[in-house]
Short mmCIF file of C-alpha atoms and ligand atoms in Angstrom, two decimals:
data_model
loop_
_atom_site.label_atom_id
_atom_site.label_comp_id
_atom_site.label_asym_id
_atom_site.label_seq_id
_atom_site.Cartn_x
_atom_site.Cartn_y
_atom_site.Cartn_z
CA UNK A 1 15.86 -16.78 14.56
CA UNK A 2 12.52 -15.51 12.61
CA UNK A 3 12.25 -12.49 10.79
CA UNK A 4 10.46 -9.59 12.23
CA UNK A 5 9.91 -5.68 11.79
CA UNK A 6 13.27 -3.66 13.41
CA UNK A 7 12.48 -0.15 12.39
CA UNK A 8 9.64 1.59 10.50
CA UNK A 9 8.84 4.85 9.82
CA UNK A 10 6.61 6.66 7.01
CA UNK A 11 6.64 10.03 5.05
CA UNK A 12 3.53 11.95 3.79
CA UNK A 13 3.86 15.24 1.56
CA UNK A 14 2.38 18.18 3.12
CA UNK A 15 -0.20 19.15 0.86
CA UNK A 16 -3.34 18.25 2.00
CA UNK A 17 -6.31 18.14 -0.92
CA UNK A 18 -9.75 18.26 0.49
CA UNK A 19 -12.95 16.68 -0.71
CA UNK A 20 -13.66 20.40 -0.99
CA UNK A 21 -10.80 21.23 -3.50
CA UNK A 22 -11.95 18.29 -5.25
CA UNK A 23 -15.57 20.00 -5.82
CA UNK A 24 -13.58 22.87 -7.73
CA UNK A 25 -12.37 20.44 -10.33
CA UNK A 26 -14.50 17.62 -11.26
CA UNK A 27 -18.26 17.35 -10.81
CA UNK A 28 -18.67 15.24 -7.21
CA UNK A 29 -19.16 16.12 -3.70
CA UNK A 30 -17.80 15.81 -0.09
CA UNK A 31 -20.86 13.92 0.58
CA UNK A 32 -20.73 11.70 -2.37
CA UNK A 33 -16.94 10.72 -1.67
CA UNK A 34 -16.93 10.40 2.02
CA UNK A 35 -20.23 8.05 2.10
CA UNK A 36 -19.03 5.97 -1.07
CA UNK A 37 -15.45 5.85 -0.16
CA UNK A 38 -14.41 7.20 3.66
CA UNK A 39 -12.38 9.35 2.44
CA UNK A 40 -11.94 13.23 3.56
CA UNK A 41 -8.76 14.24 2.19
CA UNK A 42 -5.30 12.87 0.57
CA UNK A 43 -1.87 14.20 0.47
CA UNK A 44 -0.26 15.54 -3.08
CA UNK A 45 3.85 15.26 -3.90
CA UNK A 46 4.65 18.57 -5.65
CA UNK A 47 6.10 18.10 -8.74
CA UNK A 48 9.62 17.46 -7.90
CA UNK A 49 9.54 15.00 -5.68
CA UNK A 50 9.81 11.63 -7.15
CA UNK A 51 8.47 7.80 -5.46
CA UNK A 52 12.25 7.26 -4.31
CA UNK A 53 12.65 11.09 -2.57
CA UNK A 54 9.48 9.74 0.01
CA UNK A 55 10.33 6.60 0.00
CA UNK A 56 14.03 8.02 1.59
CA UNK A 57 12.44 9.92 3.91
CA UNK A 58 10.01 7.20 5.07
CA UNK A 59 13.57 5.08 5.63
CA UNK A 60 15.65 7.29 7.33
CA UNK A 61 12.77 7.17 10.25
CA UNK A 62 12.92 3.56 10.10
CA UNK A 63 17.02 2.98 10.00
CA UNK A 64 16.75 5.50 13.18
CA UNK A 65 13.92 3.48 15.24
CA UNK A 66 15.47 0.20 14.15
CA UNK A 67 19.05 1.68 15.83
CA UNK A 68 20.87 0.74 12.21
CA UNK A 69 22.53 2.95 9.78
CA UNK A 70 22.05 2.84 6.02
CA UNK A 71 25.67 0.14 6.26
CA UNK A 72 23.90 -1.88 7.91
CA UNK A 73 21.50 -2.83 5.43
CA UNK A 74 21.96 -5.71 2.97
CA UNK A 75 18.75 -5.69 1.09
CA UNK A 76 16.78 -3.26 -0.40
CA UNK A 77 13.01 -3.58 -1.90
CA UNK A 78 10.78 -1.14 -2.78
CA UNK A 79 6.56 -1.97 -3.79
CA UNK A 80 5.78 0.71 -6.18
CA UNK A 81 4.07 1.50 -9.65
CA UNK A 82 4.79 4.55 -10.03
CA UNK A 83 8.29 4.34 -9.92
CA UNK A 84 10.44 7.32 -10.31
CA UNK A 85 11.56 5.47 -14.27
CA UNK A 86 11.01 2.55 -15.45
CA UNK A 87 14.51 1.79 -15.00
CA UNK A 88 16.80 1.52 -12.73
CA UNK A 89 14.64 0.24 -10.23
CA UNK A 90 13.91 2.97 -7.55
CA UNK A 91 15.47 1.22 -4.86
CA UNK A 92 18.53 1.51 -6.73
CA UNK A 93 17.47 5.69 -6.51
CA UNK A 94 16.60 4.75 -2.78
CA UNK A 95 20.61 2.98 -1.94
CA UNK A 96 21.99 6.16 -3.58
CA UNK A 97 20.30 8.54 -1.79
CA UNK A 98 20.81 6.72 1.44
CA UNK A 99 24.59 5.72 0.68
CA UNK A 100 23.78 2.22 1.58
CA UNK A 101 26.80 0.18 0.37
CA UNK A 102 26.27 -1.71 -3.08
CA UNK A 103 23.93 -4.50 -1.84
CA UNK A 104 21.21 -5.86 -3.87
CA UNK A 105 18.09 -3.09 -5.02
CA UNK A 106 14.88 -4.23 -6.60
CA UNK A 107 11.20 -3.61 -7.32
CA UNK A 108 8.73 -5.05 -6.94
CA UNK A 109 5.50 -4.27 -8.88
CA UNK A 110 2.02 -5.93 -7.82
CA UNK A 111 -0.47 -2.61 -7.33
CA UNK A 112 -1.89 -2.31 -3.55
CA UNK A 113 -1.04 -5.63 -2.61
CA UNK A 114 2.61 -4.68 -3.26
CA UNK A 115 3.85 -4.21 -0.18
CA UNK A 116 2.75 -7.99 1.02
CA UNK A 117 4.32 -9.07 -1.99
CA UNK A 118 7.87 -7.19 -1.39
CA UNK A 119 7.59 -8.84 2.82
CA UNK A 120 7.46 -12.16 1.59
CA UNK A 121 10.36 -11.57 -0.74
CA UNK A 122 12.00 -10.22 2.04
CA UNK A 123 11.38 -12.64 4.27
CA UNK A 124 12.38 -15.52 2.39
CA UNK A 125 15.84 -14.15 1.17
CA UNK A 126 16.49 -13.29 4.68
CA UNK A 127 15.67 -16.80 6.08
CA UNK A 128 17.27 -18.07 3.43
CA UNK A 129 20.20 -16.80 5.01
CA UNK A 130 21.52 -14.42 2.07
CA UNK A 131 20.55 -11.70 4.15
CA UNK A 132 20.87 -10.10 7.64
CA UNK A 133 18.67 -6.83 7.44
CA UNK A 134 16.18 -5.81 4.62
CA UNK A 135 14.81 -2.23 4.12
CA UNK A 136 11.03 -2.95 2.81
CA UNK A 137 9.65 0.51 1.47
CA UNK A 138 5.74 0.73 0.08
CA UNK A 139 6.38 4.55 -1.88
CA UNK A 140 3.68 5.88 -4.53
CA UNK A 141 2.92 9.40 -6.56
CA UNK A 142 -0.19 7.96 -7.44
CA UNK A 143 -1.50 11.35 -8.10
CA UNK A 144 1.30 11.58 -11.00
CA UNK A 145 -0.85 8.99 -12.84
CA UNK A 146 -4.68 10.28 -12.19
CA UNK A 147 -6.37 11.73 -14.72
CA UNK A 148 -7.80 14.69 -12.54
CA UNK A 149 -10.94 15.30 -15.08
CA UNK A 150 -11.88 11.76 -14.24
CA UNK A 151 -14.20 11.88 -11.23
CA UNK A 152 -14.36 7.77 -10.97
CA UNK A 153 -10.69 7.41 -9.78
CA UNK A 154 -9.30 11.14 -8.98
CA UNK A 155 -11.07 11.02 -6.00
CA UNK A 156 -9.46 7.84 -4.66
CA UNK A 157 -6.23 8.13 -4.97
CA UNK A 158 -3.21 10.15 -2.58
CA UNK A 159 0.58 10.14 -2.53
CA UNK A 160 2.74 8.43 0.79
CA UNK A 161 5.75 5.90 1.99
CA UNK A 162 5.83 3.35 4.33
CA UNK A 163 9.15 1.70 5.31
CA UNK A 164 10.21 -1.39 7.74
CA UNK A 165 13.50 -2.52 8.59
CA UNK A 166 13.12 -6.65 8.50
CA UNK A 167 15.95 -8.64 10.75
CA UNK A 168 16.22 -11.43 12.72
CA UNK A 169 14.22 -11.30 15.76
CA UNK A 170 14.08 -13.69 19.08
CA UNK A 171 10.49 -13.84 19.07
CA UNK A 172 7.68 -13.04 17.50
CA UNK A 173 8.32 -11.84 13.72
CA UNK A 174 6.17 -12.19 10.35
CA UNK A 175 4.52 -15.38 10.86
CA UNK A 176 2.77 -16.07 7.70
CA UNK A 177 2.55 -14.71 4.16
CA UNK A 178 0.06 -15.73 1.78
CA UNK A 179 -0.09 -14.46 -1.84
CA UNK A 180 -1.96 -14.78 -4.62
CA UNK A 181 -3.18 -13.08 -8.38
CA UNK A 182 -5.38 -13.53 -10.95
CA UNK A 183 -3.43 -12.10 -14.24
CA UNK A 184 -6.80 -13.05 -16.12
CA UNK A 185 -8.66 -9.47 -14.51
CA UNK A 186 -6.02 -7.24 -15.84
CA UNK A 187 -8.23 -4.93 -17.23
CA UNK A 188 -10.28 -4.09 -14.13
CA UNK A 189 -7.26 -2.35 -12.99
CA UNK A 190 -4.63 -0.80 -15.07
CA UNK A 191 -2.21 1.90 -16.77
CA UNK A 192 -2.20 0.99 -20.58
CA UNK A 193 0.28 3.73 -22.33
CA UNK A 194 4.14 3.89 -21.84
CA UNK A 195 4.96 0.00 -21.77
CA UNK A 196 5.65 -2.38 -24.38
CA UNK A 197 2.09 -2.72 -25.60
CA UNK A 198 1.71 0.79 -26.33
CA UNK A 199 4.85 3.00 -26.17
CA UNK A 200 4.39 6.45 -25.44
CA UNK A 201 3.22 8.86 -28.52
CA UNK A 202 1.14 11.27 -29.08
CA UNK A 203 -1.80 9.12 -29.50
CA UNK A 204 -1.22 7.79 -26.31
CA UNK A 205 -0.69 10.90 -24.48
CA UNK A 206 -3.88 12.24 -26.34
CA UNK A 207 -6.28 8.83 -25.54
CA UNK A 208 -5.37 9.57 -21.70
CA UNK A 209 -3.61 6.33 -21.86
CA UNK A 210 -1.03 7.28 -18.83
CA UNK A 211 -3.69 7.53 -16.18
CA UNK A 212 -4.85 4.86 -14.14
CA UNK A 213 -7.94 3.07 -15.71
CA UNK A 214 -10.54 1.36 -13.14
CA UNK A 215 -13.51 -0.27 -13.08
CA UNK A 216 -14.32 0.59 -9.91
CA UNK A 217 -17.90 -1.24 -8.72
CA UNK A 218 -16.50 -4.47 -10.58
CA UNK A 219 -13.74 -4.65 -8.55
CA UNK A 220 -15.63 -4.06 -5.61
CA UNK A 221 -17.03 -7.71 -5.36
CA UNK A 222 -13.87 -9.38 -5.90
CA UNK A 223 -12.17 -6.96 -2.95
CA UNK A 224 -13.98 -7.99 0.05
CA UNK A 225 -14.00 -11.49 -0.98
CA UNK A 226 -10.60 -11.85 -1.95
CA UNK A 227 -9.66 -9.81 1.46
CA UNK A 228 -10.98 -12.04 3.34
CA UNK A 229 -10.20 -15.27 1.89
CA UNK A 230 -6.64 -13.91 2.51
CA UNK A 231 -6.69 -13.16 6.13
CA UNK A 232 -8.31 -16.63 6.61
CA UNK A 233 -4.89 -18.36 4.36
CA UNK A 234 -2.63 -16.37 6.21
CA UNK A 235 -4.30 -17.17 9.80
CA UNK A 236 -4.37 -20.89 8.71
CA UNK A 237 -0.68 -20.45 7.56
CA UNK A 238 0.29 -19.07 10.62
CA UNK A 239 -1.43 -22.02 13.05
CA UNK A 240 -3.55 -19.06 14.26
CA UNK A 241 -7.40 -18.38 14.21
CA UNK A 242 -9.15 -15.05 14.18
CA UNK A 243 -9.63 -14.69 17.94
CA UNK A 244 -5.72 -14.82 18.01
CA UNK A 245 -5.69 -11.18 15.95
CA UNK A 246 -5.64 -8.27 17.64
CA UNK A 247 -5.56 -5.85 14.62
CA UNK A 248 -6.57 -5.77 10.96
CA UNK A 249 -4.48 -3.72 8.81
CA UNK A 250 -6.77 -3.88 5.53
CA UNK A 251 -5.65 -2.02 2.03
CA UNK A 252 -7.01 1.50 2.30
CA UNK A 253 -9.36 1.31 -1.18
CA UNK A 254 -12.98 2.17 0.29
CA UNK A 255 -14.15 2.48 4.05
CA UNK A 256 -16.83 -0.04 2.59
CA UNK A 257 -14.37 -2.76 1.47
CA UNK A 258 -12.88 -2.17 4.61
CA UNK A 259 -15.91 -2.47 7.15
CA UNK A 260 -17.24 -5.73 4.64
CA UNK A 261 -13.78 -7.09 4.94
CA UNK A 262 -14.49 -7.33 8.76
CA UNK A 263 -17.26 -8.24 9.26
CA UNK A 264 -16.43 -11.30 7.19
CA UNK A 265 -13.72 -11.56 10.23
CA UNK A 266 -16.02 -11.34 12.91
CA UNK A 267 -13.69 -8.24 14.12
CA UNK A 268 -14.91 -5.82 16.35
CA UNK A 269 -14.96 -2.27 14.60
CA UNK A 270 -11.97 -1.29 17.21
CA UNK A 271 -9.71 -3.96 15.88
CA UNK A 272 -9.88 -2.42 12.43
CA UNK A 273 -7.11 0.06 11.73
CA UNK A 274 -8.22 3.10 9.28
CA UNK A 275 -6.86 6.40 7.87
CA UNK A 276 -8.21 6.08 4.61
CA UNK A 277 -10.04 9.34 5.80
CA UNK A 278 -6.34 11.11 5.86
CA UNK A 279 -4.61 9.74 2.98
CA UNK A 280 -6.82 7.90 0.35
CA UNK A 281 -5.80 4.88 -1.33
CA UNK A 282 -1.97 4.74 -1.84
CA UNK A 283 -1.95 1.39 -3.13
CA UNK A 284 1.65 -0.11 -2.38
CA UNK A 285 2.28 2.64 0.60
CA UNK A 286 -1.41 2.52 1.71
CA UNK A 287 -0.53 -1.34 4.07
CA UNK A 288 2.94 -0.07 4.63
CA UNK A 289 1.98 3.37 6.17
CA UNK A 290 -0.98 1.91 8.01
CA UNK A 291 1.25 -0.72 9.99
CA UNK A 292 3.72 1.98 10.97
CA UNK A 293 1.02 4.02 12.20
CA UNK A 294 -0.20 1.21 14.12
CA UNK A 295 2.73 0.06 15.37
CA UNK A 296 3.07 3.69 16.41
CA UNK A 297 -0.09 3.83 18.69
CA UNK A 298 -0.70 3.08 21.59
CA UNK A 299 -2.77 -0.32 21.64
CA UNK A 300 0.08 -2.41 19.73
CA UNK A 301 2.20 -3.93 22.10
CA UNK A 302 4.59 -6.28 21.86
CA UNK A 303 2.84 -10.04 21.49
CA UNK A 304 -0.12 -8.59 19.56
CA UNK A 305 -0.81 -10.51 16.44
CA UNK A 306 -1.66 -7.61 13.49
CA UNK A 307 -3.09 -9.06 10.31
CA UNK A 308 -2.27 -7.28 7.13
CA UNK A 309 -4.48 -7.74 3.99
CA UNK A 310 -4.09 -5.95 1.03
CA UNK A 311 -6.13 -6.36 -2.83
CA UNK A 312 -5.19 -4.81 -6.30
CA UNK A 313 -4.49 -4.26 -9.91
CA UNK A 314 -3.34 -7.91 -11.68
CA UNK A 315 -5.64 -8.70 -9.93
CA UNK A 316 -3.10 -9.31 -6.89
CA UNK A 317 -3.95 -10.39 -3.06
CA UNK A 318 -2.26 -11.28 -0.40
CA UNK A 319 -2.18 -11.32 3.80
CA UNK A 320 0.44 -11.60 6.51
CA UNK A 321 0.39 -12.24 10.14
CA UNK A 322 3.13 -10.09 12.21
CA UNK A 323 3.62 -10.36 15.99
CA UNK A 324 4.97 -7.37 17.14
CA UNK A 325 8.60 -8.14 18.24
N1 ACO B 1 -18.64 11.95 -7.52
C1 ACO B 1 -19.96 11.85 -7.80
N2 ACO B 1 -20.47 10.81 -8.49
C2 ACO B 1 -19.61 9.87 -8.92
C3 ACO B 1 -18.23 9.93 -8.67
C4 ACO B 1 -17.75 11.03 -7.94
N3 ACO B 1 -16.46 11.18 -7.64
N4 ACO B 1 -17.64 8.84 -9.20
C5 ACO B 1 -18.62 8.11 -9.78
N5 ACO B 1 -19.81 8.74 -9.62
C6 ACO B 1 -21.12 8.31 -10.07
C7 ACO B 1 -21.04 7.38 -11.26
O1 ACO B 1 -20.92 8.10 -12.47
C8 ACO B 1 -22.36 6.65 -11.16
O2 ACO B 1 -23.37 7.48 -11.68
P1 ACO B 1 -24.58 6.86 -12.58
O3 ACO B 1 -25.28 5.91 -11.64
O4 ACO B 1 -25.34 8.06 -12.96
O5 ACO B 1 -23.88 6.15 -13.71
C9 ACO B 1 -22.59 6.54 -9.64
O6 ACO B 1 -21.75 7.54 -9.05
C10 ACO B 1 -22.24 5.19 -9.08
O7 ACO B 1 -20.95 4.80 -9.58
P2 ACO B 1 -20.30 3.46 -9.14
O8 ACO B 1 -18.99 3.31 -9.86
O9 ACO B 1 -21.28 2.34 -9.28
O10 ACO B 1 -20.03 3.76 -7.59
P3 ACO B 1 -19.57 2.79 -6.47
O11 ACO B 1 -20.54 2.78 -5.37
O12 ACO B 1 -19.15 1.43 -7.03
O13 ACO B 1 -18.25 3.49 -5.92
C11 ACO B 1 -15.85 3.27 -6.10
C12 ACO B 1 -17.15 3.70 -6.79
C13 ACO B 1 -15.66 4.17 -4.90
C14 ACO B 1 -14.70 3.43 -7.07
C15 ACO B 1 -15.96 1.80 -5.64
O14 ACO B 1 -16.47 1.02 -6.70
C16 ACO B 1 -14.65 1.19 -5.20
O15 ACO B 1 -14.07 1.59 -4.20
N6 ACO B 1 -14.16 0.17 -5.91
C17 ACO B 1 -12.96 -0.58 -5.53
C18 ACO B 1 -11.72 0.16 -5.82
C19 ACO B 1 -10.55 -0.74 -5.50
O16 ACO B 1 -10.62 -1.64 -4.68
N7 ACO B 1 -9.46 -0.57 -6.16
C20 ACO B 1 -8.36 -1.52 -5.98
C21 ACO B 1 -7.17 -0.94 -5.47
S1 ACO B 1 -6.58 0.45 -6.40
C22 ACO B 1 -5.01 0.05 -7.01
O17 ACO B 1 -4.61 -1.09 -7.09
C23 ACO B 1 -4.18 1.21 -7.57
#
């Protein structure tokens, strides 16, 4: 038996902040942020709704489209960073909520690539046979961590779950993963206050040093190439070439990265799955709601091969190939 996606299903806070609200706040423009980024709008968590409350809701609609109920799952990973505390993990908030029996609950942390990372973990416990069925959740309150005076990154970033129900499957199934990270570029991409290096304080509080910190045109270059030398690992992992994909489900950082990423591919523009334009960049829940939507629509049907390729903060990369079960 391989390992494929059951159930999935995502979650998205109503509030909707527009380019437009955006204007009111910082000193930027619709026109600036759609052309640079392709983005229109992102959704914001109120304040009392924490990583694990979306990533529940994202899993309930997977457990119900996968036909399983929270005792049926033995496994439970969720890609985050910005989980609801440090510790416990927030899939340990996530098996609570759900009343999912006492079965193992971990994070796993590697920025937008996250979700890629927390498949392949999945994956390999499952075929290991530990496991039967794995709940996989990409959650993130990015917007908890954006420093909303900061035009370079508030603009970006929106709040969202994604969440897949991996079991054994008779055909089809994940068919490659391919990971990678380059701890060397940490500080293109990071939060620097609150861990061991610099424990919260006042200082820290005061120097901004709990908001996300980017170098955003730096890490441009390194996105489109690493995206696509990922897709091309992954494809040569899976015994496939790119004429065998039907879909690309890129990371959901910039409409450019995106649109560079495929034509590296050779992909025709329909192939290329996008709602950066609805919800920003996500990072872990950004792959993970984009291949629920897909598998959602109405082009995916079962035998399609979907590529997912994600990028982020460590650096981190990584790709997978699915065929819809
Ligand atoms: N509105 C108006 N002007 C702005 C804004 C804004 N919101 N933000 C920046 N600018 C200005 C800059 O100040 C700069 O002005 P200057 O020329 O007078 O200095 C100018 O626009 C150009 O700035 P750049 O940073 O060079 O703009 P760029 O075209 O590179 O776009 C962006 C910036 C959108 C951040 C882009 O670099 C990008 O998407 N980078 C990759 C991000 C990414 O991949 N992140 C990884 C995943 S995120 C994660 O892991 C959590």
């Amino acid at each position: 038996m391989d390992t494929g996606v059951i159930g999935w299903g995502f979650y998205v806070p109503d509030e909707v902040r527009t380019n437009k609200d955006l204007e009111k706040i910082v000193d930027t423009s619709d026109e600036w942020i759609t052309t640079r980024t392709g983005i229109k709008e992102r959704r914001i968590a109120p304040p009392e709704m924490a990583v694990s409350d979306m990533g529940v809701k994202a899993a309930k609609k997977a457990l119900k489209k996968a036909g399983l109920t929270p005792f049926d799952i033995d496994l439970i990973i969720v890609a985050t960073i910005t989980p609801d505390m440090f510790f416990p993990s927030t899939a340990c908030f996530v098996q609570a909520k759900l009343k999912a029996r006492n079965i193992a609950c971990f994070d796993v942390s590697a920025a937008c690539s996250g979700f890629i990372y927390a498949l392949k973990v999945a994956k390999g416990l499952i075929e290991s046979g530990s496991y039967r069925n794995a709940l996989v959740i990409g959650a993130e309150k990015l917007t908890a961590i954006t420093d909303w005076q900061d035009r370079n990154t508030c603009v970006l970033f929106g709040d969202g779950a994604g969440a897949v129900v991996l079991g054994p499957v008779k055909k089809g199934g994940i068919k490659s993963v391919y990971l990678g990270a380059d701890g060397s570029k940490s500080e293109l991409l990071n939060m620097p206050g609150g861990g061991s290096r610099n424990p919260a304080t006042h200082e820290t509080v005061n120097q901004g040093m709990h908001y996300v910190k980017m170098k955003g045109n730096e890490l441009f270059k390194f996105a489109v190439r690493l995206m696509a030398e990922s897709a091309y690992k992954a494809l040569r992992k899976a015994g496939l070439d790119k004429t065998d994909i039907k879909y690309l489900i890129p990371h959901q950082a910039n409409s450019r990265i995106i649109w560079a990423t495929a034509r590296k591919l050779d992909l025709e523009k329909k192939q290329i799955f996008v709602n950066i334009h609805k919800y920003g960049n996500m990072s872990s829940a950004s792959c993970a709601v984009a291949l629920c939507e897909s598998l959602s629509s109405k082009g995916v049907k079962k035998g399609d091969n979907l590529l997912l390729v994600a990028f982020g903060g460590g650096l981190t990369w990584g790709a997978s190939v699915i065929e819809v079960s």
